[in-house]
Amino acid sequence: MAIATNERYELVIGTESENRSAEEYFSTTDPATGDPIAEVATATADDVDRAVTAARTALPAWRSKSPVERGQIVHRIAERIREHADELATIESRDQGKPLSQARDDVEGTARYFEYYAGTADKLEGESIPLGEDTLDLTTREPYGVSGQIIPWNFPLSITARGVAPALVAGNTAVVKPAPTTPLSALHLAEICAEAGVPDGVLNVVTGGAEPGVALSSHEGIDQLTFTGSVPTGEAVMRSAAETITPVTLELGGKNPAIVMPDADLDEAVFWISAGIFTNAGQICSAADRALVHESIYDEFVERIVARAESYTLGPGTDDPDMGPLNHAEHFDSVLEYIDVGTTEGATLETGGEPLDRDGHFLPPTVFSDVDNDMRIAQEEIFGPVLTVIPFADRDEAIAIANDVEFGLTGGVFSRDIKQALTMARRIDAGGVYVNEWFGGSTETPFGGTKKSGIGREKGLEGLDSYLQTKNISVNLDERND
Ligand code: NAD
């Protein structure tokens, strides 16, 4: 199969004969030019209902397959993804805007999710709990049933894989709702899954905006929900889930602190923090949004990170520049508004801030200094290539500023003193902390947030807990009761 972009994409629901053409379509556009790439079906609430029904119909056969067989099928998905890595990366880069090499990394990460979880398929063991000689007590780990997965637009393919791989391995079926501005890679992934042997109905994809998202999160037939996106939408999803008492995993935003201590290797800190905030044009929940820098090295840090920011090349993702465009017009406007807010609040715009004079949503790397942590640009998630640099006087003040936000997704410490770095890492209120690096961890490591950054963990073995529930079976062995 050669993957090329289709002109038109239908929903992926159940068997081919169950799937029908949509009544309406929307365009997904190239963020580098604004040109339409393809027409994509707009799912209605009825379509979501059909997808959930298809997933439920496919569930008994999928969950009763042997774990070995499920693992083999899921492993084949990883192989197919690697066979089509270049095409998938090109599609992702065009639809999302990210540089091709970053899209390639995402595709490899996607393959790794399937490969990693495939390896766990035959190791989802229960326990035997000693209750005395008259009882045999054991636990089994069972799938929830139908998993509903709502995906954002910043890592469309890899976040889909992050939820679908463990869900399928655990014996669930799934209905996935991609973001409306980046639907293509999930649709191609569904095709690859079918080729790898995933039976019809096990993985369904309903494309569109909020309407299918609302329909999915409030559907009675969904047994488990995974949502990645913004805090307000996460709240709405959680409210819907409450009405049907459906367990929910929420991966929400961040406003992550990167603390640079006076003894840090400054070259290393500048390298990682610029990668942390400018990769994917800053559209990363775990980005290094706030650099908290000791006052003794503050000016030097600002000077160096500005020089680095100004060295970035910008262009369409498919040309593989250092940075691509922001994903869509509404988001672009919101990021530009934050630049105005920062200037009005009295922060110093050191570099960037002006959109490029060309088609597409291009904003160069932007750095604000003289930022106070009370400012909106220090408190609210901008989700763009905008770094705020905040001074601090001592360790306690650094920790206080780091934790003085409503988010708690990631944080980081740069210091040559490992004892100091670890002590501080323990005091940062976040689901993950990086020491002398950024975006540490991998497929194998748990990821998620504290506070408003979310509930639950994805990735790693812990990520499986979102897709498996424990059943306790207690057996009476007391012969006196016979
Ligand atoms: P969003 O909340 O606007 O949309 C996310 C998804 O929800 C989309 O598919 C959207 O169509 C759907 N949706 C919209 N309204 C809905 C509703 N009322 N009910 C159900 N679904 C609905 O988020 P976004 O703008 O696509 O993504 C950016 C946000 O995602 C940022 O805040 C970012 O931090 C967060 N994010 C978090 C992580 C993480 O793992 N923590 C990863 C990536 C992105």
Short mmCIF file of C-alpha atoms and ligand atoms in Angstrom, two decimals:
data_model
loop_
_atom_site.label_atom_id
_atom_site.label_comp_id
_atom_site.label_asym_id
_atom_site.label_seq_id
_atom_site.Cartn_x
_atom_site.Cartn_y
_atom_site.Cartn_z
CA MET A 1 0.00 0.00 0.00
CA ALA A 2 1.41 3.38 -0.90
CA ILE A 3 0.00 6.12 1.24
CA ALA A 4 -0.95 9.29 -0.56
CA THR A 5 -3.36 11.92 0.55
CA ASN A 6 -6.87 11.16 -0.68
CA GLU A 7 -9.12 13.88 -2.01
CA ARG A 8 -11.89 12.82 0.29
CA TYR A 9 -11.97 10.80 3.53
CA GLU A 10 -14.96 8.92 4.92
CA LEU A 11 -15.49 7.94 8.55
CA VAL A 12 -14.10 4.60 9.70
CA ILE A 13 -17.00 2.71 11.24
CA GLY A 14 -17.40 -1.07 11.51
CA THR A 15 -17.34 -3.16 8.35
CA GLU A 16 -17.11 -1.67 4.88
CA SER A 17 -20.81 -2.34 4.29
CA GLU A 18 -21.74 -0.74 7.63
CA ASN A 19 -19.82 2.41 6.74
CA ARG A 20 -21.70 4.93 4.67
CA SER A 21 -20.86 8.21 2.98
CA ALA A 22 -21.20 11.29 5.11
CA GLU A 23 -23.76 13.97 4.45
CA GLU A 24 -21.27 16.77 5.01
CA TYR A 25 -17.54 17.24 4.67
CA PHE A 26 -15.09 19.81 5.97
CA SER A 27 -11.68 20.84 4.61
CA THR A 28 -8.45 20.27 6.40
CA THR A 29 -5.92 22.88 5.31
CA ASP A 30 -2.15 23.27 5.07
CA PRO A 31 -1.15 25.68 7.86
CA ALA A 32 1.83 26.84 5.81
CA THR A 33 -0.34 28.15 2.96
CA GLY A 34 -3.99 28.00 4.02
CA ASP A 35 -4.68 25.76 1.00
CA PRO A 36 -7.12 22.88 1.44
CA ILE A 37 -5.48 19.44 1.54
CA ALA A 38 -8.52 17.18 1.57
CA GLU A 39 -12.22 16.89 2.35
CA VAL A 40 -13.05 14.97 5.50
CA ALA A 41 -16.40 13.58 6.64
CA THR A 42 -18.19 15.50 9.38
CA ALA A 43 -19.48 12.97 11.90
CA THR A 44 -22.88 13.61 13.42
CA ALA A 45 -24.12 12.33 16.78
CA ASP A 46 -25.81 9.50 14.82
CA ASP A 47 -22.49 8.54 13.28
CA VAL A 48 -20.89 8.44 16.72
CA ASP A 49 -23.72 6.21 17.87
CA ARG A 50 -23.10 3.85 14.92
CA ALA A 51 -19.37 3.84 15.71
CA VAL A 52 -19.98 2.96 19.35
CA THR A 53 -22.38 0.20 18.27
CA ALA A 54 -19.77 -1.16 15.84
CA ALA A 55 -17.13 -1.11 18.59
CA ARG A 56 -19.50 -2.93 20.96
CA THR A 57 -20.36 -5.53 18.31
CA ALA A 58 -16.66 -6.19 17.68
CA LEU A 59 -15.82 -6.37 21.39
CA PRO A 60 -16.62 -10.01 22.33
CA ALA A 61 -14.49 -11.51 19.55
CA TRP A 62 -11.60 -9.09 20.14
CA ARG A 63 -11.46 -9.50 23.91
CA SER A 64 -11.70 -13.28 23.67
CA LYS A 65 -8.76 -13.56 21.28
CA SER A 66 -5.74 -15.00 23.03
CA PRO A 67 -3.42 -12.33 24.41
CA VAL A 68 -0.66 -13.73 22.21
CA GLU A 69 -2.74 -13.21 19.08
CA ARG A 70 -3.75 -9.68 20.09
CA GLY A 71 -0.09 -8.92 20.75
CA GLN A 72 0.93 -10.28 17.35
CA ILE A 73 -1.63 -8.17 15.53
CA VAL A 74 -0.63 -5.05 17.42
CA HIS A 75 3.03 -5.81 16.72
CA ARG A 76 2.25 -5.99 13.00
CA ILE A 77 0.78 -2.48 13.23
CA ALA A 78 4.20 -1.23 14.40
CA GLU A 79 5.88 -2.95 11.46
CA ARG A 80 3.44 -1.46 8.95
CA ILE A 81 3.90 2.00 10.43
CA ARG A 82 7.66 1.73 9.93
CA GLU A 83 7.16 0.51 6.36
CA HIS A 84 5.15 3.67 5.65
CA ALA A 85 7.12 6.03 7.86
CA ASP A 86 8.01 8.53 5.15
CA GLU A 87 4.48 8.84 3.79
CA LEU A 88 2.95 9.12 7.25
CA ALA A 89 5.49 11.76 8.28
CA THR A 90 4.75 13.79 5.15
CA ILE A 91 1.01 13.64 5.77
CA GLU A 92 1.45 14.65 9.42
CA SER A 93 3.85 17.46 8.56
CA ARG A 94 1.48 18.87 5.92
CA ASP A 95 -1.69 18.61 8.00
CA GLN A 96 -0.19 19.75 11.32
CA GLY A 97 2.60 22.05 10.12
CA LYS A 98 5.50 20.52 12.05
CA PRO A 99 8.97 20.10 10.51
CA LEU A 100 9.34 16.84 8.65
CA SER A 101 12.10 15.55 10.92
CA GLN A 102 9.87 16.13 13.97
CA ALA A 103 7.03 14.33 12.17
CA ARG A 104 9.43 11.43 11.49
CA ASP A 105 10.23 11.26 15.19
CA ASP A 106 6.49 11.19 15.92
CA VAL A 107 6.00 8.32 13.46
CA GLU A 108 8.80 6.34 15.10
CA GLY A 109 7.24 7.13 18.49
CA THR A 110 3.93 5.88 17.13
CA ALA A 111 5.50 2.60 16.02
CA ARG A 112 7.11 2.30 19.44
CA TYR A 113 3.75 2.60 21.23
CA PHE A 114 2.39 -0.36 19.27
CA GLU A 115 5.62 -2.35 19.63
CA TYR A 116 5.93 -1.64 23.36
CA TYR A 117 2.34 -2.46 24.27
CA ALA A 118 2.32 -5.50 21.96
CA GLY A 119 5.06 -6.89 24.21
CA THR A 120 2.83 -6.56 27.27
CA ALA A 121 -0.13 -8.45 25.78
CA ASP A 122 0.81 -11.79 27.34
CA LYS A 123 2.02 -10.30 30.63
CA LEU A 124 -1.16 -8.71 31.95
CA GLU A 125 -1.11 -10.89 35.00
CA GLY A 126 -3.34 -10.91 38.03
CA GLU A 127 -2.45 -11.80 41.58
CA SER A 128 -3.30 -14.45 44.10
CA ILE A 129 -4.03 -12.99 47.52
CA PRO A 130 -3.52 -15.21 50.58
CA LEU A 131 -6.72 -15.31 52.67
CA GLY A 132 -6.11 -18.60 54.44
CA GLU A 133 -6.42 -22.24 53.43
CA ASP A 134 -10.21 -22.20 53.04
CA THR A 135 -10.23 -19.54 50.33
CA LEU A 136 -8.53 -19.06 46.99
CA ASP A 137 -8.55 -15.41 46.07
CA LEU A 138 -7.31 -14.14 42.75
CA THR A 139 -7.48 -11.03 40.63
CA THR A 140 -7.86 -10.78 36.88
CA ARG A 141 -7.26 -7.72 34.74
CA GLU A 142 -10.06 -7.13 32.29
CA PRO A 143 -10.72 -4.60 29.54
CA TYR A 144 -13.31 -1.91 30.23
CA GLY A 145 -15.05 -2.49 26.92
CA VAL A 146 -15.40 0.38 24.45
CA SER A 147 -12.79 3.12 24.86
CA GLY A 148 -13.66 6.63 23.62
CA GLN A 149 -10.58 8.67 22.74
CA ILE A 150 -10.59 12.40 22.00
CA ILE A 151 -7.38 13.72 20.44
CA PRO A 152 -5.83 17.22 20.10
CA TRP A 153 -4.04 18.69 17.07
CA ASN A 154 -0.47 19.05 18.32
CA PHE A 155 0.59 15.38 18.10
CA PRO A 156 -2.31 13.92 16.13
CA LEU A 157 -0.71 10.60 15.25
CA SER A 158 1.36 9.82 18.31
CA ILE A 159 -1.35 10.77 20.83
CA THR A 160 -3.78 8.54 18.93
CA ALA A 161 -1.27 5.71 19.19
CA ARG A 162 -0.61 6.43 22.87
CA GLY A 163 -4.22 5.59 23.67
CA VAL A 164 -5.14 3.09 20.97
CA ALA A 165 -2.14 0.75 21.44
CA PRO A 166 -2.71 -0.02 25.15
CA ALA A 167 -6.49 -0.03 24.71
CA LEU A 168 -6.36 -2.71 21.98
CA VAL A 169 -3.71 -4.80 23.71
CA ALA A 170 -5.84 -4.83 26.86
CA GLY A 171 -8.78 -6.20 24.84
CA ASN A 172 -10.85 -3.04 24.45
CA THR A 173 -12.27 -1.74 21.20
CA ALA A 174 -12.07 1.97 20.45
CA VAL A 175 -13.75 4.98 18.90
CA VAL A 176 -11.30 7.79 18.17
CA LYS A 177 -12.22 11.42 17.56
CA PRO A 178 -9.29 13.35 16.05
CA ALA A 179 -9.07 17.16 16.16
CA PRO A 180 -10.79 18.87 13.20
CA THR A 181 -7.63 20.58 11.93
CA THR A 182 -5.48 17.41 11.90
CA PRO A 183 -7.64 14.39 11.06
CA LEU A 184 -5.54 12.74 8.33
CA SER A 185 -2.92 10.71 10.17
CA ALA A 186 -5.48 8.96 12.42
CA LEU A 187 -7.48 7.98 9.32
CA HIS A 188 -4.37 6.52 7.70
CA LEU A 189 -3.48 4.78 10.95
CA ALA A 190 -6.89 3.08 10.93
CA GLU A 191 -6.16 1.84 7.42
CA ILE A 192 -2.79 0.47 8.55
CA CYS A 193 -4.42 -1.24 11.54
CA ALA A 194 -6.95 -2.95 9.25
CA GLU A 195 -4.12 -4.16 7.00
CA ALA A 196 -2.27 -5.49 10.03
CA GLY A 197 -5.28 -7.66 10.90
CA VAL A 198 -7.31 -5.54 13.32
CA PRO A 199 -10.88 -6.74 12.68
CA ASP A 200 -13.54 -4.32 11.45
CA GLY A 201 -15.20 -2.40 14.26
CA VAL A 202 -12.28 -2.76 16.70
CA LEU A 203 -10.93 0.68 15.78
CA ASN A 204 -13.37 3.32 14.55
CA VAL A 205 -12.57 6.93 13.66
CA VAL A 206 -15.16 9.71 13.73
CA THR A 207 -13.88 12.99 12.34
CA GLY A 208 -15.29 16.45 12.98
CA GLY A 209 -15.29 19.19 15.59
CA ALA A 210 -16.92 19.54 18.98
CA GLU A 211 -20.21 17.84 18.01
CA PRO A 212 -18.85 14.30 17.67
CA GLY A 213 -16.62 14.99 20.70
CA VAL A 214 -19.65 15.84 22.83
CA ALA A 215 -21.57 12.86 21.43
CA LEU A 216 -18.69 10.51 22.24
CA SER A 217 -18.01 11.77 25.76
CA SER A 218 -21.68 11.62 26.71
CA HIS A 219 -22.50 8.29 25.03
CA GLU A 220 -23.95 5.64 27.34
CA GLY A 221 -22.14 2.92 25.39
CA ILE A 222 -18.65 4.22 26.18
CA ASP A 223 -16.97 2.35 29.04
CA GLN A 224 -13.78 4.37 29.37
CA LEU A 225 -12.75 7.82 28.14
CA THR A 226 -9.33 9.19 27.28
CA PHE A 227 -9.13 12.89 26.59
CA THR A 228 -6.13 15.02 25.67
CA GLY A 229 -6.71 18.70 25.13
CA SER A 230 -7.38 21.98 26.88
CA VAL A 231 -8.57 22.46 30.45
CA PRO A 232 -12.03 23.91 29.56
CA THR A 233 -12.80 21.01 27.20
CA GLY A 234 -11.41 18.57 29.74
CA GLU A 235 -13.83 19.95 32.31
CA ALA A 236 -16.72 19.49 29.87
CA VAL A 237 -15.64 15.92 29.12
CA MET A 238 -15.38 15.14 32.83
CA ARG A 239 -18.87 16.53 33.44
CA SER A 240 -20.25 14.33 30.65
CA ALA A 241 -18.41 11.34 32.03
CA ALA A 242 -19.89 12.02 35.46
CA GLU A 243 -23.39 11.64 34.07
CA THR A 244 -22.68 8.12 32.86
CA ILE A 245 -20.16 7.30 35.65
CA THR A 246 -17.48 6.60 33.09
CA PRO A 247 -13.80 6.51 34.15
CA VAL A 248 -11.81 9.21 32.46
CA THR A 249 -8.16 9.95 31.86
CA LEU A 250 -7.43 13.62 31.27
CA GLU A 251 -4.18 14.92 29.81
CA LEU A 252 -4.57 18.69 29.86
CA GLY A 253 -2.38 21.76 29.60
CA GLY A 254 0.77 22.96 31.29
CA LYS A 255 2.72 26.11 32.19
CA ASN A 256 5.91 24.33 32.96
CA PRO A 257 8.83 25.84 34.89
CA ALA A 258 12.45 25.29 33.85
CA ILE A 259 14.62 26.34 36.80
CA VAL A 260 18.17 27.40 35.96
CA MET A 261 20.40 27.43 39.05
CA PRO A 262 23.55 29.59 39.21
CA ASP A 263 25.81 26.53 38.87
CA ALA A 264 24.04 25.24 35.75
CA ASP A 265 25.90 24.54 32.52
CA LEU A 266 24.45 27.54 30.70
CA ASP A 267 25.05 26.17 27.20
CA GLU A 268 23.17 23.02 28.17
CA ALA A 269 20.31 25.00 29.76
CA VAL A 270 19.93 27.27 26.73
CA PHE A 271 20.01 24.32 24.35
CA TRP A 272 17.35 22.34 26.21
CA ILE A 273 15.07 25.24 27.08
CA SER A 274 15.01 26.52 23.49
CA ALA A 275 14.24 22.98 22.30
CA GLY A 276 11.67 22.76 25.10
CA ILE A 277 9.76 25.86 24.01
CA PHE A 278 10.33 26.14 20.25
CA THR A 279 9.92 22.49 19.17
CA ASN A 280 6.60 22.05 17.31
CA ALA A 281 6.30 25.87 17.49
CA GLY A 282 5.67 25.59 21.23
CA GLN A 283 2.46 23.62 20.71
CA ILE A 284 3.38 21.07 23.34
CA CYS A 285 1.65 20.61 26.67
CA SER A 286 4.97 19.73 28.32
CA ALA A 287 6.85 22.71 26.79
CA ALA A 288 9.41 24.72 28.77
CA ASP A 289 7.08 27.72 29.01
CA ARG A 290 8.66 29.57 31.93
CA ALA A 291 12.43 29.83 32.37
CA LEU A 292 13.08 30.67 36.02
CA VAL A 293 16.64 31.94 36.05
CA HIS A 294 18.84 32.90 39.00
CA GLU A 295 19.43 36.65 39.06
CA SER A 296 23.24 36.22 38.92
CA ILE A 297 23.05 34.66 35.43
CA TYR A 298 19.78 36.19 34.25
CA ASP A 299 21.19 38.71 31.74
CA GLU A 300 23.60 36.21 30.25
CA PHE A 301 20.85 33.60 29.91
CA VAL A 302 18.54 36.08 28.16
CA GLU A 303 21.30 37.15 25.79
CA ARG A 304 22.15 33.56 24.88
CA ILE A 305 18.60 32.30 24.44
CA VAL A 306 17.71 35.32 22.29
CA ALA A 307 20.69 34.56 20.04
CA ARG A 308 19.55 30.98 19.77
CA ALA A 309 15.93 31.98 19.09
CA GLU A 310 17.10 34.27 16.29
CA SER A 311 19.01 31.43 14.63
CA TYR A 312 15.83 29.40 13.93
CA THR A 313 14.79 28.95 10.31
CA LEU A 314 11.04 29.03 9.58
CA GLY A 315 9.12 27.54 6.68
CA PRO A 316 6.55 24.94 5.65
CA GLY A 317 6.98 21.78 7.71
CA THR A 318 7.54 19.69 4.60
CA ASP A 319 10.71 21.74 3.84
CA ASP A 320 12.01 20.59 7.22
CA PRO A 321 12.96 23.97 8.71
CA ASP A 322 13.72 24.43 12.44
CA MET A 323 10.16 25.60 13.03
CA GLY A 324 6.91 25.37 11.07
CA PRO A 325 3.72 27.43 11.23
CA LEU A 326 1.19 27.38 14.05
CA ASN A 327 -1.56 24.91 13.33
CA HIS A 328 -4.58 27.07 12.54
CA ALA A 329 -5.78 30.65 12.22
CA GLU A 330 -7.81 30.85 15.43
CA HIS A 331 -4.91 29.55 17.47
CA PHE A 332 -2.47 31.89 15.67
CA ASP A 333 -4.67 34.85 16.63
CA SER A 334 -4.78 33.69 20.23
CA VAL A 335 -0.96 33.44 20.44
CA LEU A 336 -0.59 36.91 18.87
CA GLU A 337 -3.04 38.26 21.42
CA TYR A 338 -0.80 36.95 24.21
CA ILE A 339 2.12 38.89 22.70
CA ASP A 340 0.04 42.07 23.07
CA VAL A 341 -0.93 41.05 26.60
CA GLY A 342 2.73 40.54 27.55
CA THR A 343 3.76 43.93 26.19
CA THR A 344 0.82 45.65 27.88
CA GLU A 345 1.63 43.93 31.17
CA GLY A 346 5.11 45.48 31.07
CA ALA A 347 7.29 42.53 30.07
CA THR A 348 10.17 43.24 27.68
CA LEU A 349 9.83 41.69 24.24
CA GLU A 350 13.43 40.66 23.55
CA THR A 351 12.89 39.00 20.18
CA GLY A 352 10.13 37.72 17.89
CA GLY A 353 6.53 38.67 18.44
CA GLU A 354 5.92 39.77 14.84
CA PRO A 355 4.29 37.32 12.44
CA LEU A 356 6.12 36.69 9.18
CA ASP A 357 4.86 38.67 6.22
CA ARG A 358 3.76 35.67 4.17
CA ASP A 359 0.85 33.23 3.87
CA GLY A 360 0.43 30.75 6.70
CA HIS A 361 0.57 31.11 10.45
CA PHE A 362 4.25 31.83 11.05
CA LEU A 363 5.49 33.37 14.28
CA PRO A 364 9.24 33.40 14.98
CA PRO A 365 10.60 32.23 18.35
CA THR A 366 9.61 34.88 20.86
CA VAL A 367 11.25 35.71 24.21
CA PHE A 368 9.88 37.94 26.96
CA SER A 369 12.17 39.02 29.80
CA ASP A 370 11.32 41.03 32.95
CA VAL A 371 8.36 38.74 33.48
CA ASP A 372 6.59 38.65 36.81
CA ASN A 373 4.93 35.34 37.66
CA ASP A 374 1.61 37.12 38.29
CA MET A 375 1.39 38.24 34.67
CA ARG A 376 -1.06 36.43 32.42
CA ILE A 377 1.78 35.42 30.09
CA ALA A 378 3.32 33.57 33.05
CA GLN A 379 0.09 32.00 34.28
CA GLU A 380 -1.86 31.02 31.16
CA GLU A 381 -0.92 28.41 28.61
CA ILE A 382 0.01 30.24 25.38
CA PHE A 383 0.76 27.03 23.46
CA GLY A 384 3.07 28.85 21.04
CA PRO A 385 6.79 29.61 20.63
CA VAL A 386 6.77 32.17 23.43
CA LEU A 387 9.24 31.90 26.31
CA THR A 388 8.79 33.92 29.48
CA VAL A 389 11.95 34.46 31.53
CA ILE A 390 11.48 35.12 35.24
CA PRO A 391 14.27 35.97 37.73
CA PHE A 392 14.60 34.46 41.21
CA ALA A 393 16.91 35.10 44.16
CA ASP A 394 17.21 31.73 45.89
CA ARG A 395 16.12 28.11 45.79
CA ASP A 396 12.99 28.56 47.90
CA GLU A 397 11.80 31.43 45.74
CA ALA A 398 12.42 29.34 42.60
CA ILE A 399 10.26 26.52 43.96
CA ALA A 400 7.56 28.94 45.11
CA ILE A 401 7.36 30.52 41.63
CA ALA A 402 7.52 27.12 39.92
CA ASN A 403 4.51 25.87 41.87
CA ASP A 404 2.52 29.11 41.75
CA VAL A 405 0.39 28.14 38.72
CA GLU A 406 -2.77 26.09 38.37
CA PHE A 407 -0.99 23.48 36.23
CA GLY A 408 1.39 20.68 37.20
CA LEU A 409 2.38 18.75 34.10
CA THR A 410 6.18 18.94 33.88
CA GLY A 411 9.05 20.95 35.32
CA GLY A 412 12.81 20.97 35.09
CA VAL A 413 15.97 21.82 37.00
CA PHE A 414 19.34 22.73 35.52
CA SER A 415 22.19 22.38 38.01
CA ARG A 416 25.60 20.65 38.14
CA ASP A 417 24.85 19.71 41.76
CA ILE A 418 22.81 16.53 41.45
CA LYS A 419 21.85 16.55 45.13
CA GLN A 420 20.43 20.05 44.76
CA ALA A 421 18.69 19.12 41.48
CA LEU A 422 17.04 16.04 42.97
CA THR A 423 15.96 17.87 46.12
CA MET A 424 14.33 20.51 43.94
CA ALA A 425 12.80 17.92 41.59
CA ARG A 426 11.00 16.42 44.57
CA ARG A 427 9.60 19.82 45.54
CA ILE A 428 8.23 20.69 42.08
CA ASP A 429 4.52 19.90 41.98
CA ALA A 430 4.26 18.17 38.60
CA GLY A 431 3.68 14.74 37.09
CA GLY A 432 7.19 14.70 35.62
CA VAL A 433 10.47 16.55 36.17
CA TYR A 434 13.46 16.74 33.84
CA VAL A 435 16.97 17.22 35.21
CA ASN A 436 19.54 18.82 32.87
CA GLU A 437 17.38 18.02 29.84
CA TRP A 438 13.88 18.63 28.50
CA PHE A 439 11.27 16.17 27.14
CA GLY A 440 12.99 13.37 29.02
CA GLY A 441 11.32 10.00 29.37
CA SER A 442 9.96 7.87 26.56
CA THR A 443 7.31 5.35 25.58
CA GLU A 444 8.20 3.31 28.66
CA THR A 445 7.79 6.10 31.22
CA PRO A 446 4.52 7.32 32.76
CA PHE A 447 3.23 10.74 31.71
CA GLY A 448 0.48 12.91 33.15
CA GLY A 449 -0.24 15.85 35.37
CA THR A 450 -1.10 17.07 38.82
CA LYS A 451 -3.53 19.92 39.60
CA LYS A 452 -5.37 21.16 36.48
CA SER A 453 -2.97 19.32 34.17
CA GLY A 454 -5.06 16.21 34.44
CA ILE A 455 -5.99 12.89 35.94
CA GLY A 456 -4.28 9.57 35.40
CA ARG A 457 -1.17 8.54 33.54
CA GLU A 458 -0.54 7.52 29.94
CA LYS A 459 2.53 5.69 28.58
CA GLY A 460 4.62 3.03 30.25
CA LEU A 461 3.17 0.08 32.10
CA GLU A 462 1.19 2.48 34.28
CA GLY A 463 -0.65 3.67 31.16
CA LEU A 464 -2.25 0.22 30.90
CA ASP A 465 -4.10 0.89 34.14
CA SER A 466 -6.33 3.35 32.27
CA TYR A 467 -7.53 0.53 29.98
CA LEU A 468 -7.79 -2.37 32.43
CA GLN A 469 -9.96 -2.90 35.47
CA THR A 470 -9.33 -5.41 38.20
CA LYS A 471 -11.79 -8.16 39.05
CA ASN A 472 -11.39 -10.02 42.32
CA ILE A 473 -12.55 -13.64 42.38
CA SER A 474 -12.88 -15.30 45.71
CA VAL A 475 -13.34 -19.10 45.86
CA ASN A 476 -14.59 -20.94 48.89
CA LEU A 477 -12.54 -24.09 49.43
CA ASP A 478 -13.98 -24.95 52.82
CA GLU A 479 -15.18 -28.54 52.58
CA ARG A 480 -17.35 -28.14 55.70
CA ASN A 481 -19.78 -26.07 53.62
CA ASP A 482 -20.31 -28.84 51.05
P1 NAD B 1 -9.25 21.23 22.67
O1 NAD B 1 -9.61 21.01 24.07
O2 NAD B 1 -9.76 22.44 22.00
O3 NAD B 1 -9.68 20.01 21.76
C1 NAD B 1 -9.28 18.69 22.02
C2 NAD B 1 -10.25 17.74 21.35
O4 NAD B 1 -11.53 17.87 21.97
C3 NAD B 1 -10.48 18.00 19.87
O5 NAD B 1 -10.61 16.75 19.21
C4 NAD B 1 -11.80 18.75 19.87
O6 NAD B 1 -12.50 18.65 18.65
C5 NAD B 1 -12.55 18.04 20.97
N1 NAD B 1 -13.63 18.83 21.59
C6 NAD B 1 -13.86 20.16 21.51
N2 NAD B 1 -14.92 20.50 22.28
C7 NAD B 1 -15.37 19.36 22.84
C8 NAD B 1 -16.42 19.04 23.77
N3 NAD B 1 -17.21 20.00 24.27
N4 NAD B 1 -16.57 17.76 24.17
C9 NAD B 1 -15.74 16.80 23.72
N5 NAD B 1 -14.76 17.02 22.84
C10 NAD B 1 -14.56 18.29 22.40
O7 NAD B 1 -7.66 21.18 22.68
P2 NAD B 1 -6.72 21.46 21.46
O8 NAD B 1 -6.78 22.93 21.22
O9 NAD B 1 -7.01 20.52 20.34
O10 NAD B 1 -5.30 21.04 22.05
C11 NAD B 1 -4.52 21.92 22.75
C12 NAD B 1 -4.59 21.63 24.24
O11 NAD B 1 -4.28 20.26 24.47
C13 NAD B 1 -3.58 22.40 25.04
O12 NAD B 1 -4.18 22.91 26.20
C14 NAD B 1 -2.54 21.35 25.41
O13 NAD B 1 -1.82 21.62 26.56
C15 NAD B 1 -3.36 20.13 25.54
N6 NAD B 1 -2.53 18.94 25.37
C16 NAD B 1 -2.24 18.17 26.45
C17 NAD B 1 -1.44 17.05 26.31
C18 NAD B 1 -1.10 16.18 27.47
O14 NAD B 1 -0.74 15.04 27.26
N7 NAD B 1 -1.22 16.66 28.69
C19 NAD B 1 -0.96 16.70 25.07
C20 NAD B 1 -1.29 17.50 23.99
C21 NAD B 1 -2.09 18.61 24.15
#
